[in-house]
GROMACS .gro file of C-alpha atoms in nm:
model
  255
    1MET     CA    1   2.589  -3.060   5.994
    2ARG     CA    2   2.529  -3.392   6.157
    3ILE     CA    3   2.192  -3.564   6.173
    4LEU     CA    4   2.071  -3.866   6.361
    5PHE     CA    5   1.854  -4.097   6.157
    6THR     CA    6   1.592  -4.327   6.302
    7VAL     CA    7   1.622  -4.700   6.293
    8SER     CA    8   1.360  -4.955   6.204
    9ALA     CA    9   1.330  -5.090   6.556
   10PHE     CA   10   1.197  -4.792   6.751
   11PHE     CA   11   0.976  -4.857   7.053
   12LEU     CA   12   0.860  -4.565   7.270
   13LEU     CA   13   0.561  -4.543   7.505
   14GLY     CA   14   0.279  -4.745   7.360
   15ALA     CA   15   0.265  -4.938   7.032
   16ILE     CA   16   0.030  -4.694   6.856
   17ARG     CA   17   0.202  -4.376   6.968
   18GLY     CA   18   0.538  -4.533   6.901
   19GLN     CA   19   0.445  -4.626   6.550
   20SER     CA   20   0.302  -4.279   6.481
   21ALA     CA   21   0.617  -4.106   6.606
   22HIS     CA   22   0.833  -4.356   6.422
   23GLN     CA   23   0.650  -4.295   6.095
   24SER     CA   24   0.680  -3.918   6.137
   25LEU     CA   25   1.050  -3.948   6.200
   26ARG     CA   26   1.093  -4.164   5.889
   27LYS     CA   27   0.906  -3.911   5.678
   28GLY     CA   28   1.117  -3.631   5.820
   29ASP     CA   29   1.439  -3.814   5.745
   30ALA     CA   30   1.333  -3.883   5.387
   31ALA     CA   31   1.242  -3.520   5.326
   32TYR     CA   32   1.569  -3.401   5.486
   33LEU     CA   33   1.776  -3.619   5.252
   34LYS     CA   34   1.594  -3.456   4.958
   35ASN     CA   35   1.682  -3.108   5.100
   36GLN     CA   36   1.313  -3.051   5.171
   37TYR     CA   37   1.389  -2.896   5.508
   38GLU     CA   38   1.057  -2.727   5.569
   39LYS     CA   39   0.869  -3.053   5.506
   40ALA     CA   40   1.115  -3.240   5.725
   41GLY     CA   41   1.065  -2.991   6.008
   42LYS     CA   42   0.689  -3.039   5.999
   43ALA     CA   43   0.734  -3.416   6.023
   44TYR     CA   44   0.971  -3.384   6.321
   45LYS     CA   45   0.730  -3.150   6.496
   46LYS     CA   46   0.453  -3.409   6.444
   47ALA     CA   47   0.676  -3.672   6.599
   48LEU     CA   48   0.727  -3.448   6.903
   49GLU     CA   49   0.352  -3.411   6.939
   50SER     CA   50   0.321  -3.788   6.960
   51THR     CA   51   0.628  -3.843   7.180
   52PRO     CA   52   0.743  -3.530   7.366
   53ASN     CA   53   1.106  -3.519   7.480
   54ASN     CA   54   1.209  -3.741   7.191
   55PRO     CA   55   1.585  -3.675   7.157
   56GLN     CA   56   1.597  -3.767   6.786
   57ALA     CA   57   1.296  -3.550   6.701
   58GLU     CA   58   1.439  -3.251   6.892
   59TYR     CA   59   1.784  -3.292   6.742
   60ASN     CA   60   1.671  -3.348   6.381
   61LEU     CA   61   1.417  -3.063   6.406
   62GLY     CA   62   1.708  -2.839   6.508
   63ASN     CA   63   1.899  -2.954   6.199
   64ALA     CA   64   1.604  -2.879   5.968
   65LEU     CA   65   1.559  -2.532   6.114
   66TYR     CA   66   1.933  -2.470   6.079
   67GLN     CA   67   1.916  -2.554   5.709
   68GLU     CA   68   1.625  -2.311   5.671
   69GLY     CA   69   1.840  -2.035   5.820
   70LYS     CA   70   1.644  -2.021   6.145
   71PHE     CA   71   1.954  -2.041   6.363
   72GLU     CA   72   1.803  -1.910   6.684
   73ASP     CA   73   1.517  -2.164   6.675
   74ALA     CA   74   1.767  -2.435   6.585
   75SER     CA   75   1.985  -2.358   6.889
   76THR     CA   76   1.675  -2.380   7.111
   77HIS     CA   77   1.601  -2.737   6.997
   78PHE     CA   78   1.968  -2.839   7.026
   79GLN     CA   79   1.965  -2.720   7.386
   80ARG     CA   80   1.652  -2.927   7.450
   81ALA     CA   81   1.804  -3.236   7.288
   82LEU     CA   82   2.131  -3.217   7.487
   83PRO     CA   83   2.004  -3.349   7.825
   84LEU     CA   84   1.786  -3.610   7.645
   85ALA     CA   85   2.075  -3.772   7.457
   86ASN     CA   86   2.197  -4.093   7.619
   87LYS     CA   87   2.517  -4.169   7.427
   88THR     CA   88   2.837  -3.967   7.461
   89SER     CA   89   2.874  -3.953   7.084
   90ASP     CA   90   2.520  -3.819   7.052
   91LYS     CA   91   2.591  -3.545   7.306
   92ALA     CA   92   2.908  -3.457   7.117
   93ASP     CA   93   2.707  -3.423   6.794
   94VAL     CA   94   2.447  -3.204   6.963
   95LEU     CA   95   2.717  -2.974   7.103
   96HIS     CA   96   2.892  -2.958   6.767
   97ASN     CA   97   2.576  -2.846   6.587
   98LEU     CA   98   2.486  -2.612   6.873
   99GLY     CA   99   2.826  -2.445   6.822
  100ASN     CA  100   2.747  -2.408   6.451
  101ALA     CA  101   2.412  -2.241   6.532
  102TYR     CA  102   2.585  -1.996   6.768
  103LEU     CA  103   2.849  -1.925   6.507
  104LYS     CA  104   2.583  -1.830   6.254
  105GLN     CA  105   2.427  -1.593   6.509
  106ARG     CA  106   2.770  -1.432   6.562
  107LYS     CA  107   2.766  -1.551   6.923
  108PHE     CA  108   3.130  -1.646   6.897
  109GLN     CA  109   3.202  -1.690   7.267
  110GLU     CA  110   2.906  -1.927   7.308
  111ALA     CA  111   3.022  -2.118   7.000
  112VAL     CA  112   3.371  -2.164   7.148
  113GLN     CA  113   3.222  -2.302   7.468
  114ALA     CA  114   3.001  -2.549   7.277
  115TYR     CA  115   3.292  -2.673   7.061
  116GLU     CA  116   3.519  -2.713   7.363
  117LYS     CA  117   3.253  -2.920   7.545
  118SER     CA  118   3.210  -3.134   7.233
  119LEU     CA  119   3.586  -3.198   7.217
  120ARG     CA  120   3.591  -3.306   7.582
  121LEU     CA  121   3.340  -3.577   7.496
  122ARG     CA  122   3.509  -3.668   7.167
  123PRO     CA  123   3.868  -3.545   7.162
  124GLY     CA  124   4.047  -3.510   6.831
  125ASP     CA  125   3.737  -3.459   6.615
  126PRO     CA  126   3.877  -3.268   6.313
  127ASP     CA  127   3.556  -3.083   6.221
  128THR     CA  128   3.500  -2.962   6.576
  129LYS     CA  129   3.864  -2.851   6.605
  130MET     CA  130   3.844  -2.658   6.281
  131ASN     CA  131   3.520  -2.485   6.381
  132LEU     CA  132   3.667  -2.400   6.721
  133GLN     CA  133   3.963  -2.224   6.559
  134LEU     CA  134   3.724  -2.039   6.330
  135ALA     CA  135   3.517  -1.919   6.627
  136LYS     CA  136   3.831  -1.797   6.806
  137LEU     CA  137   3.941  -1.612   6.493
  138LYS     CA  138   3.602  -1.444   6.474
  139ILE     CA  139   3.638  -1.331   6.835
  140LYS     CA  140   3.975  -1.173   6.759
  141GLN     CA  141   3.837  -0.998   6.451
  142GLN     CA  142   3.540  -0.874   6.652
  143GLN     CA  143   3.770  -0.729   6.918
  144GLN     CA  144   3.979  -0.555   6.652
  145GLN     CA  145   3.668  -0.405   6.497
  146GLN     CA  146   3.551  -0.282   6.837
  147GLN     CA  147   3.888  -0.121   6.899
  148GLN     CA  148   3.879   0.046   6.560
  149GLN     CA  149   3.529   0.174   6.623
  150GLN     CA  150   3.631   0.310   6.962
  151GLN     CA  151   3.932   0.481   6.803
  152GLN     CA  152   3.714   0.630   6.532
  153GLN     CA  153   3.468   0.756   6.792
  154GLN     CA  154   3.752   0.915   6.990
  155ASN     CA  155   3.887   1.078   6.674
  156GLN     CA  156   3.542   1.209   6.587
  157GLN     CA  157   3.499   1.350   6.937
  158GLN     CA  158   3.839   1.519   6.921
  159ASN     CA  159   3.759   1.664   6.578
  160GLN     CA  160   3.426   1.792   6.705
  161GLN     CA  161   3.593   1.955   7.005
  162GLN     CA  162   3.856   2.117   6.783
  163ASN     CA  163   3.588   2.246   6.545
  164GLN     CA  164   3.389   2.387   6.836
  165GLN     CA  165   3.696   2.564   6.972
  166GLN     CA  166   3.776   2.709   6.630
  167ASN     CA  167   3.418   2.828   6.586
  168GLN     CA  168   3.422   2.989   6.931
  169GLN     CA  169   3.748   3.169   6.853
  170GLN     CA  170   3.611   3.292   6.520
  171ASN     CA  171   3.292   3.415   6.685
  172GLN     CA  172   3.492   3.598   6.951
  173GLN     CA  173   3.707   3.765   6.686
  174GLN     CA  174   3.402   3.868   6.488
  175ASN     CA  175   3.230   4.013   6.795
  176GLN     CA  176   3.530   4.228   6.887
  177PRO     CA  177   3.498   4.594   6.766
  178GLN     CA  178   3.726   4.670   6.476
  179PRO     CA  179   3.890   5.018   6.442
  180GLN     CA  180   3.754   5.213   6.146
  181ASN     CA  181   4.079   5.399   6.073
  182GLN     CA  182   4.406   5.237   6.161
  183ASN     CA  183   4.600   5.564   6.101
  184PRO     CA  184   4.552   5.829   6.376
  185PRO     CA  185   4.378   6.156   6.274
  186PRO     CA  186   4.606   6.448   6.190
  187ASN     CA  187   4.694   6.676   6.483
  188PRO     CA  188   4.651   7.042   6.377
  189ASN     CA  189   4.866   7.159   6.669
  190LYS     CA  190   5.148   6.940   6.549
  191GLU     CA  191   5.125   7.090   6.199
  192ASN     CA  192   5.137   7.443   6.342
  193ASP     CA  193   5.440   7.349   6.547
  194GLN     CA  194   5.608   7.213   6.237
  195ASN     CA  195   5.531   7.539   6.047
  196LYS     CA  196   5.674   7.743   6.333
  197GLU     CA  197   5.984   7.535   6.337
  198SER     CA  198   6.028   7.587   5.963
  199GLN     CA  199   5.981   7.965   6.008
  200VAL     CA  200   6.232   7.977   6.291
  201GLN     CA  201   6.480   7.773   6.098
  202GLU     CA  202   6.482   8.014   5.798
  203PRO     CA  203   6.676   8.301   5.968
  204GLN     CA  204   6.906   8.049   6.127
  205GLN     CA  205   6.984   7.911   5.786
  206ALA     CA  206   7.042   8.266   5.662
  207GLN     CA  207   7.284   8.328   5.947
  208GLN     CA  208   7.463   8.006   5.867
  209ASN     CA  209   7.499   8.119   5.503
  210GLN     CA  210   7.635   8.463   5.613
  211GLN     CA  211   8.004   8.508   5.549
  212PRO     CA  212   8.233   8.646   5.820
  213GLY     CA  213   8.261   9.030   5.827
  214GLN     CA  214   7.929   9.084   5.645
  215MET     CA  215   7.621   9.243   5.801
  216SER     CA  216   7.314   9.038   5.788
  217GLN     CA  217   6.983   9.170   5.668
  218GLU     CA  218   6.847   9.155   6.021
  219GLU     CA  219   7.138   9.363   6.158
  220ALA     CA  220   7.100   9.623   5.883
  221LYS     CA  221   6.731   9.650   5.960
  222ASN     CA  222   6.799   9.699   6.330
  223LEU     CA  223   7.058   9.963   6.251
  224LEU     CA  224   6.816  10.164   6.044
  225GLU     CA  225   6.549  10.142   6.310
  226THR     CA  226   6.795  10.278   6.574
  227ALA     CA  227   6.929  10.578   6.375
  228VAL     CA  228   7.064  10.871   6.588
  229GLY     CA  229   6.833  11.153   6.675
  230ARG     CA  230   6.893  11.531   6.696
  231ASP     CA  231   7.042  11.530   7.042
  232ASP     CA  232   7.270  11.251   6.949
  233LYS     CA  233   7.389  11.449   6.646
  234LYS     CA  234   7.462  11.757   6.859
  235ASN     CA  235   7.650  11.551   7.103
  236ALA     CA  236   7.842  11.395   6.823
  237ARG     CA  237   7.945  11.743   6.686
  238LYS     CA  238   8.038  11.858   7.029
  239TYR     CA  239   8.244  11.550   7.077
  240ARG     CA  240   8.421  11.607   6.747
  241ASP     CA  241   8.491  11.973   6.826
  242GLN     CA  242   8.644  11.879   7.154
  243GLU     CA  243   8.863  11.627   6.985
  244ASN     CA  244   8.981  11.891   6.735
  245ARG     CA  245   9.073  12.140   7.011
  246GLN     CA  246   9.265  11.886   7.204
  247GLN     CA  247   9.477  11.785   6.909
  248PRO     CA  248   9.817  11.969   6.894
  249LYS     CA  249   9.864  12.215   6.617
  250ALA     CA  250  10.114  12.123   6.361
  251LYS     CA  251  10.439  12.318   6.362
  252GLY     CA  252  10.563  12.495   6.065
  253LYS     CA  253  10.831  12.348   5.859
  254ASP     CA  254  11.167  12.423   5.991
  255TRP     CA  255  11.426  12.454   5.713
   0.00000   0.00000   0.00000
């Protein structure tokens, strides 16, 4: 931080007002050197009351506020002091400290602009160059953080969408009616058909087990049920008698 100190020969406006402002500036400088920044700021403000638009009072008040951590107020007084400074070196100092105040407020782009303007007025200043590189590095880090945040937000949105889709699918599955019995109920007609098939298959199996030339039980039963009646018996005797009469009689033995 750079500060402009007053000199013994300081004539502004009238003799009385000039002396009052000069004394206030001297008191402010003495307090600043002792790190009594609040006391120094009050003295610089008193000097501004006596001599408004005093470049030294504006600039040194900005320095005192900066040391107190009041960076926004400090940048305001540096901006006021910039058009009031007459020397190129003084303007360069104001811009340098203005860049520092912006840097503390994390206004990195504004800080870069202030440092670059200071280097145009005083090229090659090592402190200003170093602070400029620091401000540019902060800008790059800030951009990286923004990209990471955007990526995280996109990932969160995608995760939320996936979770919503999964929840919807689960709700749809739960709302669908579930069958109580996965196995179909027994068909009584089918069981009766199976029993009939087993009953029909039994005589077939018996016929398959029957040996050739043997009468099956079913045939024997049918034969008994169709036994010959009386007329059939008479006819059978008549048929046998006729056969006996038609047969030739045997000759006697010829010897």
